[in-house]
Short mmCIF file of C-alpha atoms in Angstrom, two decimals:
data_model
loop_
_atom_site.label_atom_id
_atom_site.label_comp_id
_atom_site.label_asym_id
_atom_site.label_seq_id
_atom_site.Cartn_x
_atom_site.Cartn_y
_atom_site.Cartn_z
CA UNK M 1 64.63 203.46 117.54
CA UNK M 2 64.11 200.43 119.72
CA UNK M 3 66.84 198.26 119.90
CA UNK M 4 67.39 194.21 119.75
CA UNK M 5 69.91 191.75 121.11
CA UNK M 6 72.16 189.72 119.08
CA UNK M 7 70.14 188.04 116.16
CA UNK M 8 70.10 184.53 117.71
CA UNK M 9 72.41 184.38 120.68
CA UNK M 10 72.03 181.27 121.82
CA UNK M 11 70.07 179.52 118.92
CA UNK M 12 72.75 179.03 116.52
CA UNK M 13 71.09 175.25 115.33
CA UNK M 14 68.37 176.81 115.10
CA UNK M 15 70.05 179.28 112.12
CA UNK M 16 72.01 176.67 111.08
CA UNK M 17 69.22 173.69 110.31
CA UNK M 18 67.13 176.18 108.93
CA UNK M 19 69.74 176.26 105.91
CA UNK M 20 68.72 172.46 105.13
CA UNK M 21 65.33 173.01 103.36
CA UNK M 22 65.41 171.10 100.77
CA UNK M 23 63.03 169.91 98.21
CA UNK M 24 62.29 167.41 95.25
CA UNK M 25 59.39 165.78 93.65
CA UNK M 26 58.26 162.60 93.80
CA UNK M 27 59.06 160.44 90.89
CA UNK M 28 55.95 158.26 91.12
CA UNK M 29 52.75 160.53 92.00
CA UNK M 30 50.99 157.13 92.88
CA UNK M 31 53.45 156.35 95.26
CA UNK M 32 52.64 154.92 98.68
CA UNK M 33 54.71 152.42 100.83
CA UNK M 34 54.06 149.90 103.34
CA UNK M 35 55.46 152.01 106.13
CA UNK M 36 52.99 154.82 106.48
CA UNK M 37 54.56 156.91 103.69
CA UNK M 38 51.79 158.82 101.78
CA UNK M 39 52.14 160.79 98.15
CA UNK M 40 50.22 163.83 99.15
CA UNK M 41 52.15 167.46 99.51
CA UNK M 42 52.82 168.42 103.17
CA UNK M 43 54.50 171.08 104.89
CA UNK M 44 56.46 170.23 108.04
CA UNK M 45 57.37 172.25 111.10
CA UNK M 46 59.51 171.59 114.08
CA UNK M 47 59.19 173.16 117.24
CA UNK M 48 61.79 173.23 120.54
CA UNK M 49 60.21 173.09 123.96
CA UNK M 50 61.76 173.94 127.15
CA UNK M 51 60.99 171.59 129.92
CA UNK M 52 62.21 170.82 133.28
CA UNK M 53 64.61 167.56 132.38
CA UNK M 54 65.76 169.82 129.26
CA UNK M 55 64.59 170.36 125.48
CA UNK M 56 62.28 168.70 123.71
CA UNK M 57 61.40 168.53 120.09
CA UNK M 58 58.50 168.04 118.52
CA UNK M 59 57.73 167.71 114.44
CA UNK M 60 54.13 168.41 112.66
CA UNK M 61 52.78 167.57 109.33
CA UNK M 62 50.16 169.74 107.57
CA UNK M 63 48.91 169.90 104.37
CA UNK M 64 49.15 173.76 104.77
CA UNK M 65 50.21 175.82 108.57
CA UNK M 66 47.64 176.20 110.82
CA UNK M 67 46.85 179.11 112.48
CA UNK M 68 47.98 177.60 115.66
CA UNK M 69 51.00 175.36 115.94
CA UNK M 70 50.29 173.00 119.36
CA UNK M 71 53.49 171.36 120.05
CA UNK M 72 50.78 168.81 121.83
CA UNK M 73 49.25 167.45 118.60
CA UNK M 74 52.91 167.28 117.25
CA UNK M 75 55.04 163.96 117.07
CA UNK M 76 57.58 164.05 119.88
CA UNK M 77 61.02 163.50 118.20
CA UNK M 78 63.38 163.63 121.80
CA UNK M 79 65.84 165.87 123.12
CA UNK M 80 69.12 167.01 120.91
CA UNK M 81 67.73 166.87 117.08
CA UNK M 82 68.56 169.03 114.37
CA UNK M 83 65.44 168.56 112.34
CA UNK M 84 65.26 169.20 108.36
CA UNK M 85 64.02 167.63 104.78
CA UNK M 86 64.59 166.46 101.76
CA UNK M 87 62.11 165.09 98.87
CA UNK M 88 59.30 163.10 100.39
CA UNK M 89 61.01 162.54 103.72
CA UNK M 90 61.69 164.40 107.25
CA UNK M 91 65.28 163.61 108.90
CA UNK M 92 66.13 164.36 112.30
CA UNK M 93 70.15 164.11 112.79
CA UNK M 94 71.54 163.37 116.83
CA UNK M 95 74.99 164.68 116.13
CA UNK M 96 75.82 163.41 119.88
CA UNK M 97 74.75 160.30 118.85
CA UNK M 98 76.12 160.26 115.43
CA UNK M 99 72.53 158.64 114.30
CA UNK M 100 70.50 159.97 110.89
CA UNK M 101 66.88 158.89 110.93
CA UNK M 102 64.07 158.82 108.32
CA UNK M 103 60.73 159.48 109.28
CA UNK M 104 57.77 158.94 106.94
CA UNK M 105 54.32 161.11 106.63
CA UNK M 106 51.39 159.73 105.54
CA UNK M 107 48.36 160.85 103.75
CA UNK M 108 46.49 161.77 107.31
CA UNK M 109 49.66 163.55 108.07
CA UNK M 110 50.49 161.11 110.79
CA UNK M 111 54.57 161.12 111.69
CA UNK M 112 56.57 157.95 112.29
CA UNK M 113 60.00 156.82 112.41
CA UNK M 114 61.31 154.76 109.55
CA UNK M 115 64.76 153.61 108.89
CA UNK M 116 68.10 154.79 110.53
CA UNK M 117 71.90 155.55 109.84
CA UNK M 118 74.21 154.70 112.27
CA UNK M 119 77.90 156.71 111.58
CA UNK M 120 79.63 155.14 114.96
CA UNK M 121 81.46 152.94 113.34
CA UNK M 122 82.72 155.21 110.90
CA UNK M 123 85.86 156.08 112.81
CA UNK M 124 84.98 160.05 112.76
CA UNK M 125 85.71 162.19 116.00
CA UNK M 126 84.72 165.26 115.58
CA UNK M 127 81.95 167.57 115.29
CA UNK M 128 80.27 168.11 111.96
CA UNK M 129 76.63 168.73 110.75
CA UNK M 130 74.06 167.10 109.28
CA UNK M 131 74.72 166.03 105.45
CA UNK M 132 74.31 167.53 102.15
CA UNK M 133 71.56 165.44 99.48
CA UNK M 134 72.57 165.28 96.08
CA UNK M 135 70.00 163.10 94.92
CA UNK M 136 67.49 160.82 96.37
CA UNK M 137 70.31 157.94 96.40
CA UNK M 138 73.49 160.34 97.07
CA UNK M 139 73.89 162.37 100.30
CA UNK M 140 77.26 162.77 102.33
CA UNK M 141 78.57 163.88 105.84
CA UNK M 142 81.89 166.10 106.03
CA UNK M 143 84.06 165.23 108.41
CA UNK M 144 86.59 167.31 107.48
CA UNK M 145 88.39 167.94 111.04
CA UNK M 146 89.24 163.82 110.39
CA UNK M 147 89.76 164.11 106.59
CA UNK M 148 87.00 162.14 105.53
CA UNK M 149 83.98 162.27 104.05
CA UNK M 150 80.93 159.43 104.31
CA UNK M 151 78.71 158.77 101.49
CA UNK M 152 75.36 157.30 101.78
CA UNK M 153 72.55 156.55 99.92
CA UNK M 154 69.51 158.21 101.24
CA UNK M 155 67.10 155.65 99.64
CA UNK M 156 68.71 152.48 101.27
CA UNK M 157 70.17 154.20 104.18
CA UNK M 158 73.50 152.60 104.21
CA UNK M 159 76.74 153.82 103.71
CA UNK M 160 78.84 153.40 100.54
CA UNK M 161 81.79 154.73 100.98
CA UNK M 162 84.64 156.93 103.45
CA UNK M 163 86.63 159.17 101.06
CA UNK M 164 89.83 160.36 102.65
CA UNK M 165 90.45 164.00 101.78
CA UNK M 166 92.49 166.83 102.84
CA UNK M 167 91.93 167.50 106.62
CA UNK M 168 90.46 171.30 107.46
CA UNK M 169 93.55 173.41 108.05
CA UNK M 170 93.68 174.50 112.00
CA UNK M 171 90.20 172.93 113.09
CA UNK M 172 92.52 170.56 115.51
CA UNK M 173 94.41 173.69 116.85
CA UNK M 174 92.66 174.22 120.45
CA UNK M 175 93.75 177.56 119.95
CA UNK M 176 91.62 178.49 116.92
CA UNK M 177 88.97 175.53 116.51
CA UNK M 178 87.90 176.08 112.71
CA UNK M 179 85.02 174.03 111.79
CA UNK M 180 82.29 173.64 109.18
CA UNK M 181 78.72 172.74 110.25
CA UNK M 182 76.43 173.88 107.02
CA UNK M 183 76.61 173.03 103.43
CA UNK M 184 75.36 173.58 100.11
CA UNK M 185 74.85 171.71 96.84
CA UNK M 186 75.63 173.43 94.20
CA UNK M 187 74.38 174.11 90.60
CA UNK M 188 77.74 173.08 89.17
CA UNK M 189 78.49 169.73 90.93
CA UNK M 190 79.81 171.25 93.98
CA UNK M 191 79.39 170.99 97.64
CA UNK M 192 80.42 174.04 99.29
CA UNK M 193 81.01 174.29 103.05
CA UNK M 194 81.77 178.01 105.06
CA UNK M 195 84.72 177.83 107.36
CA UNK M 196 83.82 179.58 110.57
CA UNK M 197 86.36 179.52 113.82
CA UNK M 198 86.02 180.34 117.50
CA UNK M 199 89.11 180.64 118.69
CA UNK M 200 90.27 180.87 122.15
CA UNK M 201 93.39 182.51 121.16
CA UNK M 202 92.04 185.91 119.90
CA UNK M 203 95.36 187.04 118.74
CA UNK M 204 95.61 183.86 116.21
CA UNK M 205 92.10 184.73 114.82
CA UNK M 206 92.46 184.09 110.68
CA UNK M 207 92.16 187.07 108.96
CA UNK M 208 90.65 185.91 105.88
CA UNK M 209 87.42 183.86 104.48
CA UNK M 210 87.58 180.55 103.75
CA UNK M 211 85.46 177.97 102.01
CA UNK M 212 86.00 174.07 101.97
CA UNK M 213 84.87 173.13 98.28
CA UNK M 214 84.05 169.34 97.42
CA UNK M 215 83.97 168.30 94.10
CA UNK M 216 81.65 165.57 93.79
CA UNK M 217 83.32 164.07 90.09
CA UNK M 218 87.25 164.26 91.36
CA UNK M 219 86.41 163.70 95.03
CA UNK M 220 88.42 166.06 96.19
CA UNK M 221 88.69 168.69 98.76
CA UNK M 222 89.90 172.14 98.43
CA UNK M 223 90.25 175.03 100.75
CA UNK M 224 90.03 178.47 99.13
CA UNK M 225 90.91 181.86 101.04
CA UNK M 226 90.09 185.31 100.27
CA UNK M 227 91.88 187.99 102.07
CA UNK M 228 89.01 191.17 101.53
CA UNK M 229 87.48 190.21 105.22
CA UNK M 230 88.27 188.72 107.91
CA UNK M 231 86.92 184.73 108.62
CA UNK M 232 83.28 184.81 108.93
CA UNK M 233 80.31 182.74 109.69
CA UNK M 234 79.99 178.76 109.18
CA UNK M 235 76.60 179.40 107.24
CA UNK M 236 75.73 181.47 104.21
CA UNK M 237 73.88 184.39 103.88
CA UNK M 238 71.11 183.70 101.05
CA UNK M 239 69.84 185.53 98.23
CA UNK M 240 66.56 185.29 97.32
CA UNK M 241 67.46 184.48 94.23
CA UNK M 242 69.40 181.82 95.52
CA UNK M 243 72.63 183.63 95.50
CA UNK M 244 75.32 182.53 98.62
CA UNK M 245 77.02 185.30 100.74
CA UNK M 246 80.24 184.44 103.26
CA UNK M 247 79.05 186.79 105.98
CA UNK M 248 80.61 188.21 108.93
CA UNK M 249 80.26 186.55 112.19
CA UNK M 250 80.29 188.04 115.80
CA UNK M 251 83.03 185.35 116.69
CA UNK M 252 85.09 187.80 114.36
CA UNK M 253 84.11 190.74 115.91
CA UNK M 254 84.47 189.67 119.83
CA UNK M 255 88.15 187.97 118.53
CA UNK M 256 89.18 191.26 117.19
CA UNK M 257 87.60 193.87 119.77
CA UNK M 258 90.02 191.66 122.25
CA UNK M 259 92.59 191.12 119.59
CA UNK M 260 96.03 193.06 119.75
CA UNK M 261 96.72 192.36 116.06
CA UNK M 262 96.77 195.20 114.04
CA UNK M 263 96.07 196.01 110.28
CA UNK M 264 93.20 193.08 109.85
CA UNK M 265 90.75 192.88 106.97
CA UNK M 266 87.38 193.97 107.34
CA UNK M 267 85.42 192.09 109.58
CA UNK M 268 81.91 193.39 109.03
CA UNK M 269 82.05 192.64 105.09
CA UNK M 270 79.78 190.74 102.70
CA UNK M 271 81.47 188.22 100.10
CA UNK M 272 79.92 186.40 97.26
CA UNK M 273 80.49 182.76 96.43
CA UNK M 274 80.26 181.60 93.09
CA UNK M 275 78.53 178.04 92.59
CA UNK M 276 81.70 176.20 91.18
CA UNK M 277 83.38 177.54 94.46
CA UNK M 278 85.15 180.13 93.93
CA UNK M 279 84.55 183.95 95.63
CA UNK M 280 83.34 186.28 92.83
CA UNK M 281 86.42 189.18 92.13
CA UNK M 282 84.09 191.68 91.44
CA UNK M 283 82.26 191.47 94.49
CA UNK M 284 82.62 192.74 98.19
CA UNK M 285 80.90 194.98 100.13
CA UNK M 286 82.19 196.52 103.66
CA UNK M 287 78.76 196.89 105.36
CA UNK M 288 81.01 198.13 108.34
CA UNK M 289 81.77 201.25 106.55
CA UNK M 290 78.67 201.38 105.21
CA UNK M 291 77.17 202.05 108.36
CA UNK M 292 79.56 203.70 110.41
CA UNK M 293 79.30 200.91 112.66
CA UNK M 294 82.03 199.51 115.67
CA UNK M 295 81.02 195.88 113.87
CA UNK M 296 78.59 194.10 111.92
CA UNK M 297 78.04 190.89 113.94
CA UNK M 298 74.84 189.08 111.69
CA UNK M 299 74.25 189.65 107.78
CA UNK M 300 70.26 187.32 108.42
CA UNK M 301 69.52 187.22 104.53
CA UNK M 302 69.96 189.43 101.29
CA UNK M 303 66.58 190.44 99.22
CA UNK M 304 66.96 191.64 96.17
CA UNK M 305 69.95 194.15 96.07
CA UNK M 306 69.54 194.88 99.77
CA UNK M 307 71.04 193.45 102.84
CA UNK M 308 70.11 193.26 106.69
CA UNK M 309 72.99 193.72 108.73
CA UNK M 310 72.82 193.51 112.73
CA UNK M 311 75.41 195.76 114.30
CA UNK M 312 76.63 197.35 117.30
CA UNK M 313 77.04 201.02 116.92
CA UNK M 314 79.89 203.39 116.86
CA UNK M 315 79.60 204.38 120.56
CA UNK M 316 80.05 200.69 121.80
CA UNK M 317 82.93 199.98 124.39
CA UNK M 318 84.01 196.19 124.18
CA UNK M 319 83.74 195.17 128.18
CA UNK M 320 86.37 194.53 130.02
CA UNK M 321 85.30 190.71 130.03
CA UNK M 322 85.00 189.36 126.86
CA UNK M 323 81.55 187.16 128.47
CA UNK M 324 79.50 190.31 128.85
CA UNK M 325 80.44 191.40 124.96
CA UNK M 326 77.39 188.95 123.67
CA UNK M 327 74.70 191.11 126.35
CA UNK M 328 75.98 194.30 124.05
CA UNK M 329 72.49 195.74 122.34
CA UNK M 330 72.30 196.10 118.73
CA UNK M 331 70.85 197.63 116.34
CA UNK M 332 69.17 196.13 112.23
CA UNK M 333 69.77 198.43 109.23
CA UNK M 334 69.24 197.60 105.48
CA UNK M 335 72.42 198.12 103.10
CA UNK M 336 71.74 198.44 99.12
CA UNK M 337 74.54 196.46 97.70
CA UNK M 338 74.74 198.58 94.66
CA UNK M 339 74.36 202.24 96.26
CA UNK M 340 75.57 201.33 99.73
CA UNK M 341 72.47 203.66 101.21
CA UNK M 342 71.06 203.00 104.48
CA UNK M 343 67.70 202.75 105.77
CA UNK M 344 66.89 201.87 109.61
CA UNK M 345 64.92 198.59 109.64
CA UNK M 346 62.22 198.02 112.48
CA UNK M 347 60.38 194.87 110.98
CA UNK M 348 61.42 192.83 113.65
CA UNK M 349 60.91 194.84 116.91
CA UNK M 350 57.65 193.60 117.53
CA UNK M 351 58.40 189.87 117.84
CA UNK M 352 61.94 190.65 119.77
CA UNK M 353 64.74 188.23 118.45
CA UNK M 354 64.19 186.67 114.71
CA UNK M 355 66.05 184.10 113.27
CA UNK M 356 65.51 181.53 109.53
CA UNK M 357 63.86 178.41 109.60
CA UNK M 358 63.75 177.31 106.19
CA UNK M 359 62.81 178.06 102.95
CA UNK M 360 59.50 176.92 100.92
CA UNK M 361 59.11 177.60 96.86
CA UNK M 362 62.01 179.83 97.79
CA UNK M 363 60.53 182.35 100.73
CA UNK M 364 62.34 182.67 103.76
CA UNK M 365 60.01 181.85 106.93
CA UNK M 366 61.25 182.56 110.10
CA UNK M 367 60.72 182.07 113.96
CA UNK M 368 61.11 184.41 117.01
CA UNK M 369 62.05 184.55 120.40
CA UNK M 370 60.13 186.86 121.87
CA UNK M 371 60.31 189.86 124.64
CA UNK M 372 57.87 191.26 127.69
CA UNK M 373 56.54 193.78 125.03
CA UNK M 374 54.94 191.47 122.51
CA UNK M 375 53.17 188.62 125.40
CA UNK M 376 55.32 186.45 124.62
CA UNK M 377 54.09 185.05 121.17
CA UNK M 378 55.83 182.52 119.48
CA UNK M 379 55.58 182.95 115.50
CA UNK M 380 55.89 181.89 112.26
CA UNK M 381 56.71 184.37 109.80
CA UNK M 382 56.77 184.81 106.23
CA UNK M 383 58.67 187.04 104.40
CA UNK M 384 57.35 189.33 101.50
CA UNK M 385 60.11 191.84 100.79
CA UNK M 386 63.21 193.11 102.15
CA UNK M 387 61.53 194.85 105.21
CA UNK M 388 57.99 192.85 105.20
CA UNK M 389 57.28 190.07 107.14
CA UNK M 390 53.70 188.28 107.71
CA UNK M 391 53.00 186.24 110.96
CA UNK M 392 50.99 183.28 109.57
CA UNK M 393 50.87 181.15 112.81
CA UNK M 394 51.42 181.19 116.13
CA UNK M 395 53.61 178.39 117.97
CA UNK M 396 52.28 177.62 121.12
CA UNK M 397 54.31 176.31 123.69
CA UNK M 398 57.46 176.33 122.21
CA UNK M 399 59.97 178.01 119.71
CA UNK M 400 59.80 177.46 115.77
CA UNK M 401 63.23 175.55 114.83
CA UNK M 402 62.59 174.14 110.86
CA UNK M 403 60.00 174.39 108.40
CA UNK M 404 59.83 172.37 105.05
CA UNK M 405 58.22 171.00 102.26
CA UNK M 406 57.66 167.15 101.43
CA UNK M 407 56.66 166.27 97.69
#
């Protein structure tokens, strides 16, 4: 079977703003404002071009995708954006910058720019991602590395308030670096953040999961550990039924093949997060064992009761440098969650590395980097099942980052 490299290497935003797809109605379907903001559905997509002075991003507005997705008919949005939606609007977030703007699409699908955040006065140091929308008025930012958390209203674009909260236990050790980038709003009032770490220290790697739970009512911060596996990935692994996994994460793996601590929780396993924020009892899979794998590095998405796991078989060496580990080849297989069978998966060989860009009426789409053997297509691809996948554009020029849906 024809093998693939790591599921993303180097694309991690793009995984990681793919998990921001998200969607509302309009409450007025008459709706239009003086600022070029029309009523009529759209889907957006985003698209990252390599050019000599660096990346570039471009955003599109259809009213369905095209067959062809021309970064040159696209709105150029500039170079470091994490690009995502919610309700009627596009925001692209400049995390260097610490700016959040609004962009508006009109009935023609035209792009432009609307009104902006600024969090630089804010007092906030750190890294941290782009914000979680509870409504069309209530949206924050975690800071957690500082302790605080900024609350804005979407609608105005202002700020209403810095809650002081517990600060994220070892994100300021230099040693360990835990951080959270992605999170997710939550049936029961909860905004639920995966800790992820990468450590420099391999021996002081944490050998448990961890979530950072906000309670939107008590505004309030807690951490919550769960010692089955080892500390995973700073974004979920979705059902599609909307279900959140804490997956493993090949920070875990490299820290551990490097690691001389002994006696560590699984680190290839598959946890699942309840929405009031709590990790379900009754549920963990070790997709390690599974397998027979050395490690399970990526867990992309569950569908139905099966799960894709990325892995590096049990006849890998870790090299003697820990930089060449990420070059190691690897392998996709499907787990059941219920019968732990495995089938080979080969879905994504043709279009060479695959990663999420968003989700639409609750179907994964996804973008590609591709190899020699497929000419070097760019893609958009829809997924149908737990092994089928249907290319219904092609990007050209650049790399799919974010798709959504306005209205």
């Amino acid at each position: 079977m024809k093998t693939n490299r790591f599921f993303i290497k180097n694309a991690a935003l793009a995984i990681m703003c793919s998990l921001f797809a998200l969607t509302s109605c309009s409450s007025d379907d008459n709706k239009t404002d003086d600022e070029g903001q029309g009523n009529n559905p759209a889907v957006i997509a985003a698209v990252r071009v390599n050019t000599p002075s660096g990346r570039v991003f471009y955003l599109g507005a259809y009213d369905k995708f095209p067959s062809t997705l021309d970064y040159k008919t696209m709105t150029e949005i500039g170079p470091g954006a994490t690009i995502y939606s919610y309700g009627e609007h596009p925001y692209v977030w400049n995390g260097t910058a610490s700016t959040l703007t609004r962009y508006n699409v009109s009935n023609d699908m035209k792009i432009s720019a609307s009104d902006a955040l600024s969090l630089a006065g804010t007092g906030v140091s750190g890294t941290f991602g782009p914000p979680a929308f509870v409504s069309e008025t209530e949206a924050y930012f975690f800071a957690l590395n500082d302790g605080k958390i900024i609350k804005f209203n979407p609608t105005s674009m202002t700020i209403t308030e810095t809650i002081a909260v517990t600060p994220l236990p070892l994100s300021n050790d230099a040693a360990v670096k835990t951080s959270t980038y992605s999170s997710y709003v939550t049936s029961a009032k909860k905004i639920i953040l995966p800790v992820g770490a990468t450590p420099t220290d391999y021996n002081k790697f944490p050998q448990y999961a961890q979530i950072a739970v906000f309670d939107i009512a008590s505004k309030v911060v807690t951490y919550v550990k769960d010692t089955r596996m080892s500390m995973g990935y700073f974004t979920f692994a979705k059902g599609n039924d909307g279900t959140l996994y804490y997956r493993s994460s090949r920070e875990t793996a490299l820290s551990l093949d490097y690691s001389t601590v002994t006696g560590n929780p699984p680190t290839g396993g598959l946890l699942k997060v309840n929405p009031d924020g709590t990790f379900d009892p009754n549920f963990f899979v070790d997709l390690r064992a599974a397998i027979n794998a050395h490690s399970v590095n990526v867990v992309p998405y569950v569908n139905g009761d099966k799960a894709l796991a990325q892995y590096l078989d049990n006849t890998f060496t870790p090299p003697a440098k820990p930089a060449e580990w990420y070059n190691a080849t690897t392998k996709y297989a499907l787990v059941d969650l219920k019968t732990l069978k495995v089938e080979p998966f080969t879905s994504f060989e043709q279009y060479g590395t695959v990663y999420s860009v968003g989700t639409i009426d609750g179907v994964e789409y996804y973008g590609n980097i591709p190899t020699d053997s497929n000419n070097f297509k760019y893609r958009l691809l829809k997924q149908k099942g737990a092994a089928e996948f249907e290319a219904i554009s092609e990007a050209l020029g650049g790399s799919l980052i974010f798709v959504g849906k306005l209205r």
